[in-house]
PDB file of C-alpha atoms in Angstrom:
ATOM      1  CA  MET W   1      11.562 -11.277  14.869  1.00 33.00           C
ATOM      2  CA  SER W   2      10.315 -13.967  17.567  1.00 40.00           C
ATOM      3  CA  VAL W   3       9.139 -13.270  20.540  1.00 44.00           C
ATOM      4  CA  VAL W   4      10.969 -15.291  23.232  1.00 50.00           C
ATOM      5  CA  ASN W   5       9.142 -14.967  27.662  1.00 66.00           C
ATOM      6  CA  ASP W   6      12.067 -14.559  29.238  1.00 67.00           C
ATOM      7  CA  ILE W   7      11.989 -16.020  32.549  1.00 72.00           C
ATOM      8  CA  VAL W   8      15.666 -15.088  32.939  1.00 74.00           C
ATOM      9  CA  ARG W   9      17.795 -13.353  31.000  1.00 73.00           C
ATOM     10  CA  GLY W  10      21.545 -13.906  31.286  1.00 71.00           C
ATOM     11  CA  ALA W  11      24.473 -12.509  29.442  1.00 77.00           C
ATOM     12  CA  ASP W  12      24.607 -14.772  25.902  1.00 86.00           C
ATOM     13  CA  ARG W  13      21.963 -17.049  26.745  1.00 86.00           C
ATOM     14  CA  VAL W  14      18.219 -17.153  28.297  1.00 87.00           C
ATOM     15  CA  LEU W  15      15.687 -19.692  30.678  1.00 85.00           C
ATOM     16  CA  ILE W  16      12.855 -19.762  28.868  1.00 86.00           C
ATOM     17  CA  GLN W  17       9.906 -21.779  29.592  1.00 88.00           C
ATOM     18  CA  GLU W  18       9.731 -24.848  27.034  1.00 87.00           C
ATOM     19  CA  ARG W  19       6.491 -24.647  24.775  1.00 86.00           C
ATOM     20  CA  GLY W  20       5.489 -26.633  21.654  1.00 84.00           C
ATOM     21  CA  PRO W  21       4.024 -29.688  20.775  1.00 87.00           C
ATOM     22  CA  GLY W  22       3.783 -32.161  22.864  1.00 87.00           C
ATOM     23  CA  VAL W  23       4.632 -29.934  25.196  1.00 90.00           C
ATOM     24  CA  PRO W  24       2.988 -30.031  29.036  1.00 92.00           C
ATOM     25  CA  GLU W  25       1.380 -26.428  30.228  1.00 90.00           C
ATOM     26  CA  GLY W  26       2.088 -27.894  33.759  1.00 93.00           C
ATOM     27  CA  ILE W  27       3.088 -31.454  35.334  1.00 95.00           C
ATOM     28  CA  TYR W  28       0.885 -31.644  38.597  1.00 96.00           C
ATOM     29  CA  GLY W  29       1.477 -34.147  41.435  1.00 97.00           C
ATOM     30  CA  ALA W  30       0.720 -33.978  45.359  1.00 97.00           C
ATOM     31  CA  GLU W  31       2.017 -35.580  48.027  1.00 97.00           C
ATOM     32  CA  CYS W  32       0.675 -36.769  51.322  1.00 97.00           C
ATOM     33  CA  MET W  33       2.524 -34.544  54.498  1.00 97.00           C
ATOM     34  CA  SER W  34       1.619 -37.361  56.804  1.00 97.00           C
ATOM     35  CA  CYS W  35       2.299 -40.327  55.229  1.00 96.00           C
ATOM     36  CA  GLU W  36       4.504 -41.106  51.965  1.00 93.00           C
ATOM     37  CA  ALA W  37       1.534 -42.031  49.762  1.00 97.00           C
ATOM     38  CA  VAL W  38       1.964 -39.655  46.264  1.00 97.00           C
ATOM     39  CA  SER W  39      -0.279 -39.120  43.867  1.00 97.00           C
ATOM     40  CA  PRO W  40      -0.198 -39.865  40.234  1.00 96.00           C
ATOM     41  CA  LEU W  41       1.392 -37.153  37.893  1.00 96.00           C
ATOM     42  CA  PHE W  42      -0.898 -35.055  35.228  1.00 95.00           C
ATOM     43  CA  ASP W  43      -0.401 -33.364  32.417  1.00 94.00           C
ATOM     44  CA  ASN W  44      -2.262 -29.837  32.050  1.00 93.00           C
ATOM     45  CA  ASP W  45      -5.015 -30.497  34.341  1.00 94.00           C
ATOM     46  CA  SER W  46      -5.292 -30.111  38.688  1.00 95.00           C
ATOM     47  CA  LEU W  47      -8.345 -31.480  38.688  1.00 96.00           C
ATOM     48  CA  PRO W  48      -6.927 -35.484  39.292  1.00 97.00           C
ATOM     49  CA  VAL W  49      -4.863 -34.565  41.860  1.00 97.00           C
ATOM     50  CA  ALA W  50      -7.148 -32.422  44.116  1.00 97.00           C
ATOM     51  CA  VAL W  51      -9.641 -35.796  44.183  1.00 97.00           C
ATOM     52  CA  TRP W  52      -6.572 -37.854  44.775  1.00 97.00           C
ATOM     53  CA  ALA W  53      -6.178 -35.881  47.506  1.00 97.00           C
ATOM     54  CA  LEU W  54      -9.623 -35.775  49.235  1.00 98.00           C
ATOM     55  CA  GLN W  55      -9.758 -39.597  48.800  1.00 97.00           C
ATOM     56  CA  HIS W  56      -6.863 -40.178  50.385  1.00 98.00           C
ATOM     57  CA  SER W  57      -8.069 -37.657  52.963  1.00 97.00           C
ATOM     58  CA  GLN W  58     -10.896 -39.452  53.480  1.00 97.00           C
ATOM     59  CA  ASP W  59      -9.871 -43.238  53.381  1.00 97.00           C
ATOM     60  CA  ARG W  60      -7.283 -41.981  56.586  1.00 97.00           C
ATOM     61  CA  PRO W  61      -9.205 -38.594  58.144  1.00 97.00           C
ATOM     62  CA  ASP W  62      -6.306 -37.435  60.119  1.00 97.00           C
ATOM     63  CA  HIS W  63      -4.246 -36.972  56.488  1.00 97.00           C
ATOM     64  CA  THR W  64      -5.111 -33.544  55.795  1.00 97.00           C
ATOM     65  CA  LEU W  65      -2.463 -31.596  54.765  1.00 97.00           C
ATOM     66  CA  PHE W  66      -1.039 -31.833  51.404  1.00 97.00           C
ATOM     67  CA  LEU W  67       2.604 -30.869  49.647  1.00 97.00           C
ATOM     68  CA  ALA W  68       1.052 -29.834  45.699  1.00 96.00           C
ATOM     69  CA  ARG W  69       3.687 -29.420  42.634  1.00 94.00           C
ATOM     70  CA  THR W  70       3.408 -27.858  39.345  1.00 94.00           C
ATOM     71  CA  GLU W  71       6.355 -28.864  37.165  1.00 92.00           C
ATOM     72  CA  ARG W  72       7.365 -26.882  33.876  1.00 91.00           C
ATOM     73  CA  HIS W  73      10.074 -27.450  31.484  1.00 90.00           C
ATOM     74  CA  TRP W  74      12.363 -25.036  30.879  1.00 88.00           C
ATOM     75  CA  ARG W  75      15.303 -24.857  28.305  1.00 86.00           C
ATOM     76  CA  VAL W  76      18.088 -22.246  27.960  1.00 88.00           C
ATOM     77  CA  VAL W  77      18.956 -20.603  24.583  1.00 87.00           C
ATOM     78  CA  PRO W  78      20.837 -18.464  22.925  1.00 89.00           C
ATOM     79  CA  ARG W  79      20.222 -14.384  23.576  1.00 83.00           C
ATOM     80  CA  PRO W  80      17.854 -13.297  20.352  1.00 79.00           C
ATOM     81  CA  ASP W  81      20.640 -10.343  19.146  1.00 73.00           C
ATOM     82  CA  ASP W  82      17.627  -7.965  19.543  1.00 62.00           C
ATOM     83  CA  PRO W  83      18.848  -4.933  21.750  1.00 59.00           C
ATOM     84  CA  PRO W  84      17.146  -4.773  25.399  1.00 56.00           C
ATOM     85  CA  PRO W  85      14.435  -2.180  25.196  1.00 59.00           C
ATOM     86  CA  ALA W  86      16.230   1.285  26.224  1.00 58.00           C
ATOM     87  CA  SER W  87      15.350   2.529  29.871  1.00 57.00           C
ATOM     88  CA  THR W  88      14.589   6.603  30.586  1.00 56.00           C
ATOM     89  CA  PRO W  89      16.495   7.551  33.656  1.00 56.00           C
ATOM     90  CA  GLY W  90      14.775   8.053  37.162  1.00 55.00           C
ATOM     91  CA  PRO W  91      15.272  10.767  38.987  1.00 54.00           C
ATOM     92  CA  GLY W  92      17.227   9.949  41.577  1.00 55.00           C
ATOM     93  CA  PHE W  93      19.858   8.623  38.158  1.00 52.00           C
ATOM     94  CA  VAL W  94      22.973   9.211  38.367  1.00 56.00           C
ATOM     95  CA  GLY W  95      24.795   7.419  34.912  1.00 62.00           C
ATOM     96  CA  PRO W  96      28.339   5.173  35.816  1.00 65.00           C
ATOM     97  CA  ALA W  97      30.654   7.831  34.401  1.00 66.00           C
ATOM     98  CA  PHE W  98      29.871  10.303  37.631  1.00 61.00           C
ATOM     99  CA  VAL W  99      29.845   7.214  39.677  1.00 64.00           C
ATOM    100  CA  GLY W 100      33.420   6.688  38.589  1.00 64.00           C
ATOM    101  CA  LEU W 101      34.501   9.535  38.816  1.00 63.00           C
ATOM    102  CA  MET W 102      32.919  10.349  42.133  1.00 63.00           C
ATOM    103  CA  CYS W 103      35.233   6.831  43.142  1.00 63.00           C
ATOM    104  CA  LEU W 104      38.362   8.152  41.924  1.00 66.00           C
ATOM    105  CA  LEU W 105      37.946  12.419  43.723  1.00 67.00           C
ATOM    106  CA  THR W 106      37.607  10.082  46.829  1.00 66.00           C
ATOM    107  CA  ALA W 107      40.054   7.921  46.586  1.00 67.00           C
ATOM    108  CA  LEU W 108      42.353  10.711  46.501  1.00 69.00           C
ATOM    109  CA  SER W 109      41.255  13.428  48.293  1.00 66.00           C
ATOM    110  CA  GLY W 110      42.994  10.367  50.988  1.00 65.00           C
ATOM    111  CA  LEU W 111      45.869  11.814  49.063  1.00 56.00           C
ATOM    112  CA  LEU W 112      45.470  15.274  49.127  1.00 50.00           C
ATOM    113  CA  PRO W 113      46.409  16.452  52.413  1.00 53.00           C
ATOM    114  CA  ALA W 114      49.860  13.795  52.062  1.00 52.00           C
ATOM    115  CA  LEU W 115      50.962  15.972  48.845  1.00 52.00           C
ATOM    116  CA  THR W 116      50.429  19.383  50.024  1.00 53.00           C
ATOM    117  CA  SER W 117      52.090  18.421  53.365  1.00 48.00           C
TER     118      SER W 117
END
């Protein structure tokens, strides 16, 4: 049985973070919010981006705000066959059968006065 770190789980598919040979944990970059300057992108290391931002600000002292970006690879895969973990009902748990019954009774209660008159 494989362990899948879900990002989002759908009915029959799961969105996961792509991992494997050659896939970086993160791709880092930044852009100056005062001009259109953009740093190079670096795999697995945000330090060169921080150095770029400091150097850019040193060259242009009024440029002090940057948008930092981290990109990751995602993949959609078929949902594994293992069942989801069983949930335990909490103190306020109301089952779907009870809710359905209450909806039915509520709808019928509007009809009862009309049927009895």
